[in-house]
Coordinates of C-alpha atoms in Angstrom, one line a residue:
M1 CA 0.4 0.0 0.1
L2 CA 2.6 1.8 0.5
H3 CA 4.4 1.5 -2.5
D4 CA 0.3 2.7 -4.3
H5 CA 1.3 6.2 -5.6
D6 CA -1.2 7.2 -7.3
R7 CA -3.6 6.6 -3.2
N8 CA -1.1 8.3 -1.2
E9 CA -0.1 11.8 -3.8
K10 CA -4.7 11.6 -4.1
Y11 CA -5.4 11.5 -0.3
F12 CA -2.6 14.5 0.3
K13 CA -4.2 16.5 -2.6
G14 CA -7.8 15.7 -0.7
I15 CA -5.7 16.0 2.7
R16 CA -5.0 19.2 2.2
A17 CA -8.5 20.7 0.1
A18 CA -9.9 19.4 3.0
V19 CA -7.1 21.5 6.3
S20 CA -7.6 24.2 3.9
R21 CA -11.3 24.5 3.5
I22 CA -11.3 24.3 7.1
K23 CA -9.2 27.1 7.8
A24 CA -11.0 29.3 5.9
R25 CA -13.4 28.7 7.7
G26 CA -12.1 30.5 11.3
E27 CA -11.1 27.3 12.5
R28 CA -9.1 25.5 14.5
V29 CA -8.0 21.2 11.8
V30 CA -8.3 18.7 15.3
V31 CA -7.9 15.6 13.0
L32 CA -8.9 11.9 13.7
D33 CA -7.3 8.9 11.6
I34 CA -8.9 6.0 12.3
G35 CA -7.0 2.9 11.2
T36 CA -3.7 4.8 10.4
G37 CA -1.2 1.7 9.9
T38 CA 2.5 3.5 9.6
G39 CA 0.4 7.1 10.3
L40 CA 1.2 8.5 7.1
L41 CA -2.1 10.2 6.5
S42 CA -1.4 11.6 10.3
M43 CA 1.8 13.2 9.6
M44 CA 0.2 14.4 5.3
A45 CA -2.7 16.1 8.2
V46 CA 0.1 18.4 10.3
T47 CA 2.5 19.4 6.9
A48 CA -0.8 20.3 5.6
G49 CA -1.9 22.7 8.3
A50 CA -3.8 20.3 10.9
D51 CA -3.4 21.5 13.7
F52 CA -4.1 18.5 15.7
C53 CA -4.5 14.5 14.8
Y54 CA -5.5 11.3 17.0
A55 CA -4.2 8.7 15.3
V56 CA -5.8 5.5 16.2
E57 CA -4.8 1.8 15.6
V58 CA -5.9 -1.5 17.0
F59 CA -3.0 -3.5 16.2
K60 CA -0.3 -2.8 18.1
P61 CA 3.1 -3.6 15.7
M62 CA 1.7 -1.8 13.4
A63 CA 0.7 1.2 16.7
E64 CA 4.0 0.9 18.2
A65 CA 5.5 1.4 13.9
A66 CA 3.2 4.5 14.0
Q67 CA 4.5 6.0 16.9
S68 CA 8.2 5.1 15.8
I69 CA 7.6 6.3 12.7
V70 CA 5.8 10.0 13.5
K71 CA 9.0 10.2 16.0
K72 CA 11.3 9.7 13.8
N73 CA 9.0 12.7 11.4
N74 CA 9.0 15.5 14.7
F75 CA 5.8 15.0 14.5
S76 CA 5.2 13.8 18.1
D77 CA 3.8 16.9 19.6
K78 CA 1.4 17.2 16.9
I79 CA -0.2 13.5 16.4
K80 CA -1.4 11.2 18.9
I81 CA -1.5 7.0 18.5
I82 CA -4.1 5.1 20.4
N83 CA -3.2 1.6 20.7
K84 CA -7.3 0.6 20.2
H85 CA -10.3 -0.3 18.3
S86 CA -11.8 3.4 17.5
S87 CA -15.2 2.6 18.6
D88 CA -13.4 2.0 22.7
V89 CA -11.8 5.1 21.8
T90 CA -12.9 7.4 24.6
V91 CA -13.5 11.8 24.1
G92 CA -13.2 14.4 27.2
P93 CA -10.2 15.7 29.4
D94 CA -9.2 12.4 30.5
G95 CA -9.9 10.6 26.9
D96 CA -8.2 9.6 24.3
M97 CA -9.2 12.2 22.5
Q98 CA -9.4 16.1 24.2
E99 CA -12.1 17.0 21.7
Q100 CA -14.0 16.0 19.2
A101 CA -12.3 16.1 15.0
N102 CA -13.5 18.6 12.8
L103 CA -11.3 16.6 9.6
L104 CA -12.6 12.8 9.7
I105 CA -9.4 10.7 7.7
T106 CA -9.8 6.8 7.4
E107 CA -8.2 4.1 5.2
L108 CA -10.8 1.2 6.1
F109 CA -11.6 0.1 2.7
D110 CA -11.0 -3.9 1.7
T111 CA -11.8 -4.8 -2.2
E112 CA -15.6 -5.2 -1.6
L113 CA -14.8 -1.7 -0.1
I114 CA -16.9 -3.1 3.3
G115 CA -15.3 -5.4 4.4
E116 CA -13.3 -4.3 6.8
G117 CA -16.1 -2.9 9.0
A118 CA -15.6 -0.2 7.4
L119 CA -19.5 1.3 6.9
P120 CA -19.9 0.4 12.1
S121 CA -17.3 2.3 12.5
Y122 CA -17.4 5.1 10.2
E123 CA -20.9 5.2 12.6
H124 CA -19.4 4.7 15.8
A125 CA -16.8 7.7 15.2
H126 CA -20.7 9.7 13.3
Q127 CA -22.8 9.0 16.8
H128 CA -19.3 10.2 19.5
L129 CA -15.7 11.3 18.4
V130 CA -17.0 13.8 15.5
K131 CA -18.3 16.6 15.2
A132 CA -22.2 17.1 13.1
G133 CA -20.8 19.3 9.2
C134 CA -17.9 17.7 9.6
E135 CA -15.0 17.2 6.8
A136 CA -14.5 13.5 5.5
V137 CA -11.5 12.4 3.1
P138 CA -12.4 10.3 1.1
H139 CA -15.2 13.1 0.4
R140 CA -17.2 10.4 -0.8
A141 CA -17.5 6.2 -1.9
T142 CA -19.3 5.5 -5.4
V143 CA -20.2 1.4 -6.0
Y144 CA -20.0 0.1 -9.7
A145 CA -21.7 -3.6 -11.7
Q146 CA -21.4 -4.4 -15.1
L147 CA -23.2 -7.6 -15.6
V148 CA -22.1 -10.2 -18.0
E149 CA -21.8 -13.2 -19.7
S150 CA -18.6 -14.9 -19.5
E151 CA -17.6 -18.6 -19.2
L152 CA -15.2 -18.3 -17.7
L153 CA -15.6 -17.0 -14.5
W154 CA -19.0 -19.4 -14.6
R155 CA -16.2 -21.9 -14.3
W156 CA -15.5 -20.6 -11.5
A157 CA -19.0 -20.7 -8.9
Q158 CA -21.0 -23.8 -11.6
L159 CA -19.9 -27.2 -11.7
Q160 CA -20.2 -28.1 -15.5
P161 CA -21.5 -31.9 -17.2
V162 CA -18.4 -33.7 -18.0
E163 CA -18.0 -36.4 -20.8
V164 CA -17.0 -39.8 -19.9
E165 CA -15.9 -42.1 -23.3
G166 CA -18.7 -40.6 -24.9
A167 CA -21.5 -41.0 -21.7
R168 CA -22.1 -37.7 -19.8
L169 CA -21.4 -37.2 -16.7
V170 CA -24.4 -34.1 -14.5
P171 CA -23.7 -32.4 -11.8
P172 CA -26.2 -32.5 -9.1
P173 CA -29.3 -30.3 -9.2
A174 CA -28.8 -29.1 -5.7
V175 CA -25.2 -27.6 -6.5
G176 CA -27.5 -25.8 -9.6
R177 CA -30.5 -24.6 -8.0
C178 CA -27.7 -23.5 -5.1
P179 CA -26.2 -19.9 -4.9
G180 CA -23.0 -20.6 -3.8
A181 CA -20.2 -19.3 -1.6
H182 CA -21.3 -16.0 0.6
S183 CA -17.5 -14.7 0.2
V184 CA -16.8 -12.3 -1.9
C185 CA -14.8 -13.9 -5.2
D186 CA -11.8 -10.5 -4.9
I187 CA -8.8 -11.2 -8.1
Q188 CA -7.2 -8.6 -11.5
L189 CA -9.7 -8.5 -13.2
S190 CA -6.6 -6.4 -15.5
Q191 CA -5.9 -10.1 -16.2
V192 CA -8.8 -10.9 -16.9
S193 CA -9.4 -10.6 -21.0
P194 CA -12.2 -8.7 -22.4
T195 CA -12.4 -11.4 -24.4
S196 CA -13.7 -13.6 -22.1
F197 CA -16.5 -12.1 -21.3
T198 CA -19.7 -10.5 -23.6
P199 CA -20.8 -7.5 -21.6
L200 CA -25.4 -7.4 -21.0
S201 CA -25.4 -4.0 -19.3
P202 CA -23.3 -1.1 -19.6
L203 CA -21.9 -0.1 -16.4
C204 CA -24.0 0.8 -13.7
T205 CA -23.5 3.0 -10.4
M206 CA -25.1 1.1 -8.0
F207 CA -25.1 3.6 -4.8
S208 CA -22.4 5.8 -3.0
V209 CA -22.1 6.1 0.5
D210 CA -21.2 10.2 1.6
F211 CA -18.7 9.7 4.7
S212 CA -18.7 13.8 5.5
K213 CA -22.2 12.4 6.5
P214 CA -23.6 10.3 9.4
V215 CA -23.7 6.8 7.9
S216 CA -25.5 3.0 9.0
S217 CA -24.6 -0.1 8.5
A218 CA -28.0 -1.4 8.1
F219 CA -29.0 -3.3 6.1
Q220 CA -29.7 -1.5 2.5
S221 CA -30.5 -2.3 -1.4
H222 CA -30.2 -0.7 -4.5
S223 CA -31.0 -1.0 -7.9
T224 CA -30.5 0.4 -11.6
S225 CA -33.1 -0.3 -14.5
F226 CA -31.6 -0.6 -17.6
V227 CA -31.7 -2.5 -20.7
A228 CA -29.6 -5.4 -22.2
Q229 CA -27.2 -4.1 -24.7
C230 CA -27.3 -7.4 -25.9
G231 CA -29.1 -11.8 -25.0
G232 CA -27.8 -14.0 -23.9
R233 CA -26.9 -15.5 -20.4
A234 CA -26.5 -13.3 -17.4
Q235 CA -24.5 -14.9 -14.7
V236 CA -21.4 -12.9 -13.2
V237 CA -21.0 -9.1 -12.0
L238 CA -18.2 -7.5 -12.1
S239 CA -17.6 -5.1 -10.3
W240 CA -16.0 -2.0 -8.5
W241 CA -15.4 1.2 -6.9
D242 CA -14.5 4.9 -6.9
L243 CA -13.2 7.5 -4.2
D244 CA -14.1 10.9 -4.4
M245 CA -11.1 13.2 -2.5
D246 CA -13.2 15.6 -2.7
P247 CA -16.5 17.1 -2.4
S248 CA -16.5 18.0 -6.3
G249 CA -15.1 14.8 -7.2
T250 CA -12.3 16.9 -9.5
I251 CA -9.8 14.1 -7.3
V252 CA -10.7 10.3 -8.1
C253 CA -9.0 7.6 -6.8
S254 CA -9.9 4.5 -9.0
M255 CA -9.6 0.8 -8.8
A256 CA -11.5 0.4 -12.0
P257 CA -9.9 -2.7 -13.9
S258 CA -6.5 -1.7 -16.7
W259 CA -8.8 -2.6 -19.4
M260 CA -11.3 0.6 -19.3
Y261 CA -8.6 3.0 -19.0
P262 CA -7.5 4.6 -22.5
Q263 CA -4.5 2.8 -22.3
P264 CA -4.1 -0.2 -20.2
T265 CA -0.5 0.9 -18.9
M266 CA -2.5 4.1 -16.9
A267 CA -4.1 2.3 -14.5
P268 CA -2.5 2.4 -11.4
W269 CA -1.3 -1.3 -9.9
R270 CA -2.8 -2.2 -6.5
D271 CA -2.4 -5.7 -5.2
H272 CA -5.0 -4.4 -1.1
W273 CA -7.2 -3.0 -3.8
M274 CA -8.4 -4.8 -5.9
Q275 CA -12.3 -5.7 -8.0
S276 CA -15.0 -8.0 -7.2
V277 CA -16.6 -11.0 -9.1
Y278 CA -20.2 -11.8 -8.0
F279 CA -21.6 -14.7 -9.5
L280 CA -25.6 -14.6 -9.2
P281 CA -27.9 -16.9 -7.2
V282 CA -28.4 -18.4 -10.7
E283 CA -27.9 -18.0 -14.4
T284 CA -30.5 -16.6 -16.9
Q285 CA -31.2 -15.9 -20.0
V286 CA -32.1 -13.0 -21.7
A287 CA -32.9 -11.0 -24.5
E288 CA -31.4 -8.0 -26.2
Q289 CA -33.3 -4.7 -25.2
E290 CA -35.0 -6.5 -22.3
E291 CA -35.5 -4.1 -19.4
L292 CA -33.4 -5.4 -16.3
S293 CA -32.9 -4.3 -13.0
L294 CA -29.7 -4.9 -10.5
T295 CA -30.2 -4.3 -7.0
V296 CA -27.0 -5.0 -5.0
C297 CA -27.6 -5.2 -1.5
H298 CA -25.6 -5.3 1.5
D299 CA -25.7 -5.9 5.4
D300 CA -22.4 -3.8 7.4
Y301 CA -19.6 -6.0 6.0
S302 CA -21.3 -7.4 2.1
L303 CA -22.8 -7.3 -1.1
W304 CA -24.9 -9.4 -2.9
Y305 CA -26.5 -7.9 -6.2
S306 CA -29.7 -9.9 -8.4
L307 CA -30.9 -9.6 -11.6
Q308 CA -34.8 -9.0 -11.7
S309 CA -36.7 -8.5 -15.1
H310 CA -39.2 -5.9 -16.0
S311 CA -41.1 -8.9 -17.5
L312 CA -41.3 -11.2 -14.5
Q313 CA -42.9 -11.2 -11.1
D314 CA -41.6 -14.4 -9.5
V315 CA -39.8 -15.5 -6.9
R316 CA -36.5 -15.0 -8.6
A317 CA -37.4 -12.1 -9.0
K318 CA -37.4 -11.0 -4.8
T319 CA -34.4 -9.4 -3.9
P320 CA -33.1 -11.2 -1.0
Q321 CA -33.5 -9.3 2.1
S322 CA -30.2 -11.9 3.7
R323 CA -26.9 -13.0 2.5
P324 CA -27.1 -16.3 0.5
S325 CA -24.7 -18.9 1.4
C326 CA -24.4 -22.3 0.1
T327 CA -27.3 -24.9 0.6
C328 CA -25.8 -28.0 -2.0
Q329 CA -22.3 -28.1 0.3
A330 CA -20.3 -28.7 -2.4
H331 CA -19.5 -24.5 -2.5
L332 CA -18.2 -25.5 0.9
V333 CA -15.9 -28.3 -0.3
W334 CA -14.9 -27.3 -3.8
N335 CA -13.3 -23.0 -3.8
R336 CA -13.3 -22.1 -6.5
R337 CA -10.0 -21.9 -8.0
R338 CA -10.7 -26.3 -7.7
F339 CA -14.3 -25.1 -9.3
G340 CA -12.2 -24.6 -12.6
E341 CA -10.5 -27.4 -11.7
L342 CA -12.7 -29.3 -12.0
N343 CA -14.3 -27.7 -15.6
D344 CA -11.6 -27.8 -16.5
R345 CA -11.9 -29.6 -20.0
Q346 CA -8.1 -29.9 -21.4
R347 CA -7.8 -31.0 -17.5
T348 CA -9.7 -34.2 -18.0
V349 CA -9.0 -35.4 -20.9
S350 CA -5.4 -35.7 -19.3
Y351 CA -7.1 -37.7 -16.4
I352 CA -9.4 -40.3 -18.0
A353 CA -6.7 -41.0 -20.6
A354 CA -4.3 -42.0 -18.5
L355 CA -7.2 -43.8 -16.7
R356 CA -8.2 -45.5 -19.7
S357 CA -4.3 -47.0 -20.3
V358 CA -3.8 -48.3 -16.5
L359 CA -8.0 -49.7 -16.9
A360 CA -8.6 -53.3 -17.3
E361 CA -11.9 -55.2 -16.1
D362 CA -10.5 -56.8 -13.4
R363 CA -8.9 -53.8 -11.5
V364 CA -9.8 -52.5 -8.5
C365 CA -9.3 -48.9 -7.8
L366 CA -9.0 -46.8 -4.1
S367 CA -9.3 -42.8 -4.8
V368 CA -7.2 -40.5 -2.3
S369 CA -8.2 -37.5 -2.6
D370 CA -10.0 -34.7 -1.1
G371 CA -13.5 -34.6 -2.7
S372 CA -12.7 -35.7 -6.9
L373 CA -14.4 -37.5 -9.4
L374 CA -11.9 -39.3 -10.3
P375 CA -13.2 -42.7 -8.4
V376 CA -16.4 -41.6 -10.3
F377 CA -14.8 -41.4 -13.4
A378 CA -13.1 -44.7 -12.8
H379 CA -16.6 -46.3 -12.5
M380 CA -18.1 -45.3 -15.9
L381 CA -14.3 -46.0 -17.3
G382 CA -15.2 -50.2 -16.2
A383 CA -13.4 -51.0 -13.3
K384 CA -14.2 -53.5 -11.0
K385 CA -14.2 -51.9 -8.1
V386 CA -13.9 -48.3 -7.1
F387 CA -13.4 -46.9 -3.4
S388 CA -12.3 -44.1 -2.5
L389 CA -11.8 -42.1 1.0
E390 CA -12.7 -39.2 1.4
N391 CA -11.4 -36.2 4.7
S392 CA -14.9 -34.8 6.2
R393 CA -18.3 -36.0 6.2
M394 CA -19.3 -33.2 3.7
S395 CA -17.3 -34.2 1.1
K396 CA -18.6 -37.4 0.7
Q397 CA -22.2 -35.8 0.9
V398 CA -21.3 -34.0 -2.4
I399 CA -19.4 -37.1 -4.6
E400 CA -22.7 -39.7 -3.0
E401 CA -24.8 -36.9 -5.0
V402 CA -22.7 -36.8 -8.0
L403 CA -23.0 -40.1 -8.1
E404 CA -27.0 -40.0 -7.2
A405 CA -27.2 -37.2 -10.5
N406 CA -25.8 -40.1 -12.3
S407 CA -27.9 -43.3 -11.4
V408 CA -24.6 -44.5 -10.6
K409 CA -24.4 -44.4 -6.8
G410 CA -22.8 -48.2 -5.7
G411 CA -20.8 -47.4 -7.8
V412 CA -18.2 -46.4 -5.9
E413 CA -17.9 -46.6 -1.9
L414 CA -17.1 -43.9 -0.5
L415 CA -14.7 -44.7 3.2
E416 CA -15.1 -41.5 5.7
I417 CA -11.4 -43.0 6.5
R418 CA -7.4 -42.6 6.8
P419 CA -5.3 -43.6 5.0
E420 CA -3.4 -45.0 7.4
Q421 CA -6.6 -46.6 9.4
L422 CA -7.7 -47.9 6.2
T423 CA -8.3 -52.2 6.6
S424 CA -8.4 -55.0 4.4
Q425 CA -11.9 -55.6 6.3
D426 CA -12.8 -52.1 5.0
L427 CA -12.0 -53.5 1.1
G428 CA -14.1 -56.6 1.9
G429 CA -11.0 -58.5 1.4
E430 CA -10.4 -56.5 -2.1
Q431 CA -6.3 -56.3 -2.8
I432 CA -5.6 -52.5 -5.1
S433 CA -4.8 -52.9 -8.0
V434 CA -4.6 -49.5 -9.3
L435 CA -4.1 -46.6 -7.0
L436 CA -6.3 -43.2 -8.6
G437 CA -5.3 -38.6 -7.0
E438 CA -5.2 -35.8 -9.1
P439 CA -3.3 -35.7 -5.9
Y440 CA -5.7 -32.8 -4.6
F441 CA -5.8 -32.1 -0.9
S442 CA -8.5 -29.3 0.5
T443 CA -6.0 -28.3 3.3
S444 CA -1.8 -27.8 0.9
L445 CA -1.3 -24.0 0.9
L446 CA 2.4 -24.6 -1.4
P447 CA 2.7 -26.9 -4.4
W448 CA 4.2 -29.2 -2.3
H449 CA 2.3 -29.8 0.4
S450 CA -0.2 -32.3 -2.4
L451 CA 2.7 -35.0 -1.3
F452 CA 0.5 -36.1 1.3
F453 CA -0.7 -38.6 -2.2
W454 CA 2.9 -39.6 -1.4
Y455 CA 2.8 -40.9 2.7
C456 CA -1.0 -41.8 1.8
R457 CA 0.6 -44.4 -1.1
T458 CA 3.3 -45.5 1.9
A459 CA 0.2 -46.1 4.4
L460 CA -1.5 -48.2 2.2
A461 CA 0.7 -50.0 1.4
G462 CA 0.1 -53.5 2.6
L463 CA -3.1 -53.1 1.0
L464 CA -2.0 -52.9 -2.0
R465 CA -1.2 -55.9 -4.6
P466 CA 2.7 -56.7 -5.5
D467 CA 2.2 -55.3 -9.6
A468 CA 0.4 -52.2 -8.3
T469 CA -0.4 -49.7 -10.9
I470 CA 0.2 -45.6 -8.9
L471 CA -1.5 -42.8 -10.9
P472 CA 0.8 -40.4 -10.3
C473 CA 3.6 -42.3 -11.4
S474 CA 5.6 -39.7 -9.7
A475 CA 6.4 -35.6 -9.5
S476 CA 7.9 -33.3 -10.2
L477 CA 9.2 -29.4 -8.6
H478 CA 10.1 -27.3 -10.9
V479 CA 11.3 -23.6 -10.7
V480 CA 12.3 -20.9 -12.7
A481 CA 13.9 -16.9 -12.0
V482 CA 10.9 -14.6 -12.6
E483 CA 10.4 -10.4 -12.8
F484 CA 7.5 -9.3 -11.9
Q485 CA 6.1 -6.3 -13.4
D486 CA 4.3 -5.1 -10.4
L487 CA 4.1 -8.7 -7.5
W488 CA 7.6 -7.3 -6.1
R489 CA 6.2 -4.0 -5.7
I490 CA 4.2 -6.2 -1.8
R491 CA 7.9 -6.8 -0.5
A492 CA 9.7 -3.8 -1.1
A493 CA 11.6 -2.5 1.0
C494 CA 9.6 1.4 1.4
G495 CA 11.9 3.6 2.9
T496 CA 10.3 7.4 2.4
C497 CA 7.0 7.5 1.2
E498 CA 5.5 11.1 -0.5
G499 CA 8.6 12.1 1.7
F500 CA 8.4 10.4 4.8
D501 CA 10.4 8.7 6.0
V502 CA 8.8 4.9 6.9
S503 CA 11.7 2.8 7.1
P504 CA 11.0 1.6 10.2
M505 CA 7.9 0.1 8.5
D506 CA 10.1 -1.4 6.9
E507 CA 12.3 -3.0 9.1
M508 CA 8.9 -4.3 11.2
V509 CA 8.4 -6.5 8.1
Q510 CA 11.7 -7.6 7.7
R511 CA 11.3 -8.8 11.2
S512 CA 8.5 -10.7 10.7
L513 CA 10.4 -13.1 7.2
D514 CA 13.9 -13.2 9.5
F515 CA 11.8 -14.5 12.5
H516 CA 12.0 -18.2 10.9
E517 CA 14.1 -20.8 11.3
S518 CA 15.1 -19.7 7.1
R519 CA 13.0 -17.7 4.8
E520 CA 10.2 -19.7 3.1
A521 CA 8.0 -19.8 0.0
E522 CA 4.5 -18.6 -0.8
P523 CA 1.3 -19.4 -2.2
H524 CA 0.2 -16.6 -5.1
P525 CA -2.2 -16.7 -7.9
L526 CA 0.8 -16.4 -10.4
W527 CA -2.1 -16.1 -13.3
E528 CA -3.2 -12.6 -11.9
Y529 CA 0.9 -11.3 -11.8
P530 CA 2.3 -10.7 -14.2
C531 CA 6.0 -11.8 -14.9
R532 CA 9.0 -12.9 -17.2
A533 CA 11.5 -15.4 -16.9
L534 CA 15.0 -14.9 -16.8
T535 CA 15.9 -18.6 -16.9
Q536 CA 14.6 -21.6 -18.3
S537 CA 12.6 -23.4 -15.9
A538 CA 13.6 -27.1 -14.4
A539 CA 12.9 -30.1 -12.7
V540 CA 15.1 -30.0 -9.1
M541 CA 13.4 -32.5 -8.0
T542 CA 10.7 -36.1 -8.9
F543 CA 9.6 -37.9 -6.5
D544 CA 8.9 -41.5 -6.8
F545 CA 5.8 -42.5 -5.7
T546 CA 6.2 -46.2 -7.1
Q547 CA 8.2 -46.6 -4.1
C548 CA 7.2 -45.5 -0.2
V549 CA 8.4 -42.2 1.4
P550 CA 12.3 -42.6 2.2
E551 CA 13.9 -42.5 6.0
Q552 CA 16.1 -40.8 4.5
P553 CA 16.1 -36.6 3.3
I554 CA 16.3 -36.3 -0.7
S555 CA 18.7 -33.0 -1.6
S556 CA 18.8 -31.3 -4.5
R557 CA 22.1 -28.0 -6.1
G558 CA 22.2 -26.5 -9.1
S559 CA 22.4 -23.4 -10.8
L560 CA 19.9 -22.0 -13.5
P561 CA 22.2 -19.1 -15.3
F562 CA 20.4 -16.1 -16.5
I563 CA 19.6 -16.1 -20.4
R564 CA 17.0 -12.2 -20.2
I565 CA 18.5 -9.2 -18.9
G566 CA 15.2 -8.1 -16.5
R567 CA 15.7 -7.5 -12.9
C568 CA 15.6 -10.5 -11.4
H569 CA 12.9 -10.0 -8.1
G570 CA 11.9 -13.8 -7.0
V571 CA 11.6 -17.4 -8.1
A572 CA 8.5 -19.0 -9.0
L573 CA 7.6 -23.0 -7.9
W574 CA 5.2 -25.1 -9.1
M575 CA 4.9 -29.4 -9.4
E576 CA 4.2 -31.3 -12.4
Y577 CA 2.5 -35.1 -11.6
H578 CA 2.8 -36.9 -14.3
L579 CA 0.0 -39.7 -14.5
T580 CA 1.9 -41.9 -16.4
D581 CA 5.0 -42.2 -18.7
D582 CA 3.0 -40.5 -20.8
V583 CA 0.6 -37.9 -19.5
T584 CA 1.4 -35.1 -16.7
V585 CA -0.3 -31.7 -16.2
S586 CA 0.9 -29.4 -14.5
G587 CA 0.3 -26.8 -11.4
G588 CA 2.3 -24.2 -13.1
L589 CA 3.9 -23.4 -16.5
T590 CA 0.6 -24.7 -18.9
Q591 CA 2.0 -23.1 -22.4
P592 CA 6.6 -23.3 -23.0
I593 CA 8.1 -19.9 -22.1
S594 CA 8.0 -17.2 -24.7
E595 CA 10.9 -16.1 -25.8
Q596 CA 10.6 -13.0 -24.6
G597 CA 10.8 -14.5 -21.0
T598 CA 5.7 -14.3 -21.1
C599 CA 5.1 -16.7 -19.3
E600 CA 1.4 -19.2 -18.9
W601 CA 0.4 -20.4 -15.4
S602 CA -2.1 -22.1 -14.2
R603 CA -5.3 -20.7 -13.1
H604 CA -6.5 -23.6 -10.9
R605 CA -4.1 -23.4 -7.9
K606 CA -1.5 -21.3 -6.3
Q607 CA 1.7 -21.3 -6.9
G608 CA 4.7 -21.2 -5.4
V609 CA 7.1 -18.1 -5.0
Y610 CA 10.3 -17.1 -3.2
F611 CA 11.4 -13.6 -2.9
L612 CA 14.4 -12.0 -2.2
R613 CA 15.9 -10.1 -0.3
S614 CA 17.2 -7.6 -2.9
A615 CA 16.8 -8.1 -6.3
W616 CA 19.4 -8.8 -8.6
D617 CA 19.8 -6.4 -12.4
S618 CA 20.3 -9.5 -15.4
S619 CA 22.4 -8.4 -18.2
G620 CA 21.0 -12.2 -19.5
D621 CA 24.6 -13.0 -21.3
G622 CA 24.5 -16.6 -18.8
G623 CA 27.4 -14.5 -16.7
A624 CA 24.8 -14.7 -13.5
A625 CA 22.9 -17.9 -12.5
V626 CA 20.9 -18.2 -9.4
S627 CA 21.4 -20.7 -7.3
Y628 CA 19.1 -23.2 -5.5
S629 CA 19.2 -25.9 -2.7
F630 CA 16.5 -28.1 -2.2
T631 CA 16.3 -30.6 0.5
F632 CA 12.3 -32.8 1.2
E633 CA 12.0 -33.7 4.5
P634 CA 10.4 -36.9 5.0
S635 CA 9.7 -36.3 9.2
L636 CA 8.4 -32.7 8.5
G637 CA 6.6 -33.2 4.9
D638 CA 8.4 -30.0 3.7
I639 CA 10.7 -28.6 1.7
K640 CA 13.7 -25.9 2.5
M641 CA 14.7 -24.2 -0.1
D642 CA 17.4 -21.5 -0.5
F643 CA 18.1 -19.6 -2.7
S644 CA 21.8 -17.2 -4.0
I645 CA 23.0 -15.2 -7.3
T646 CA 26.5 -16.5 -8.1
D647 CA 29.4 -15.8 -10.8
Q648 CA 28.5 -18.6 -13.6

């Protein structure tokens, strides 16, 4: 956020203008800064001429950092840091604030605008902490929305039918009727090409909130009418918001995606505020020129959308007064990336081809993955018997509903048993001839966490036939050194921000990173964060699932020469699963790296990112390289890693 110059600049301009308006009325400027963070906005206010600032920050380490920053910049006599939630702040001679403020400055927003509790905080502040008629920066927020048809985005919300050997696997009816997960889908919408959706409505202004007046956190709904621009399937609402920093709306901080700008490069990059995707409860066919109404509702923390046709007056046309939530359980078992993965036709083709090559009528299969369709595929492909281990009752029920919807309920025996607890009796005395896994586990955060499949395979060794087939037969860990277009900002030290020294914040972050015994990779969906490869990609470790997990650690060392000019910010890591000798699925790169170093990443799984402590400028002549060291610790199920830049 400190690297977001556009945000900082707009706040500074808005604060200067507000201070000037209050001074012009002959009043002292007393500021209340809620959620001060580093104290940046309070320091801006004092620099603009404010007489005193009360800066409220509930998170103690952040409040301590703000105290250090305010002191370092010589503002301690004008700024008081209050380490409380704003609703606990008191006003009066013995209170946290000596008097009510007449300038309210806040940064309480998230991608959904109100998800961090902005409305209750504003509501309380206007009731207790600020004067009537106060100035506010930002002055107002406006929420925009656009109704679209998008096969790409809709795949994240609803299970699609799957073709298997001429048969059609259909989703349970309850899933199709379900409004889905209630949490917002926040993404870098700039990375979703406009060719991936068809706008059915114009960009609609849904509602505004004036922060200089009393704010209510109670339920509200707002509707806007429009004529459909074209016919199609109404599926998805794209939404974002703007901040007007001043009453006239001349200082605007916009969250619009890059393709809304005259030139995409004009759009400032932000990761703290992105755009929102909302999935309508049901897909609705609309006709060109049809009169429609889009309604947004919000409570104190979240938004939801519904669509009404002026020609229909049925149950679907009513505005939902409470936030829709999942009724089918599938949206609780499968997150949105997982829905996308299950709906990936090319991926399904790969698994079916691999299954077809190892299955026969006498094969007994056991599947180990969370909420997987693989055992259903195995039954449809003619396996003699199929068992599936499910990690939760909810996951088991969802797969049962899939089986029932396709009239194959007895085709797969679902067992809610941990692998190490499974006995021959649970399998009816059968020995397993094919052990299946995607592998996918809902608890996995980093790509290699799915190596849990290897541990399951090891625990099940006594139940496998001596000639049993393991699918996937192996996995490999891949790496490539990259230059990020923007993601580097989330780990880069700031130093000075808009002329203020915020180095105590940098030091606090570095202490947190150094707290771990060794630095670690972190998960990121890299399709949202463009990067260029500066080295070739390489498989650095292989894990043989046909054998049990070894007792001793596995280590790997090597180096990747820089072959392209650029600034190396870190290393991207991902897993590839070799289903058979001929079929591989990737959780990382989905296409070969281009001549320019462009990378195409899987949208379905997060990749690992290891950020270098400081960026490295590559000349691209192979004279320098990224050296790596990996150790897989069987006792921990984790991979320790280290990277450094070396001369060749």
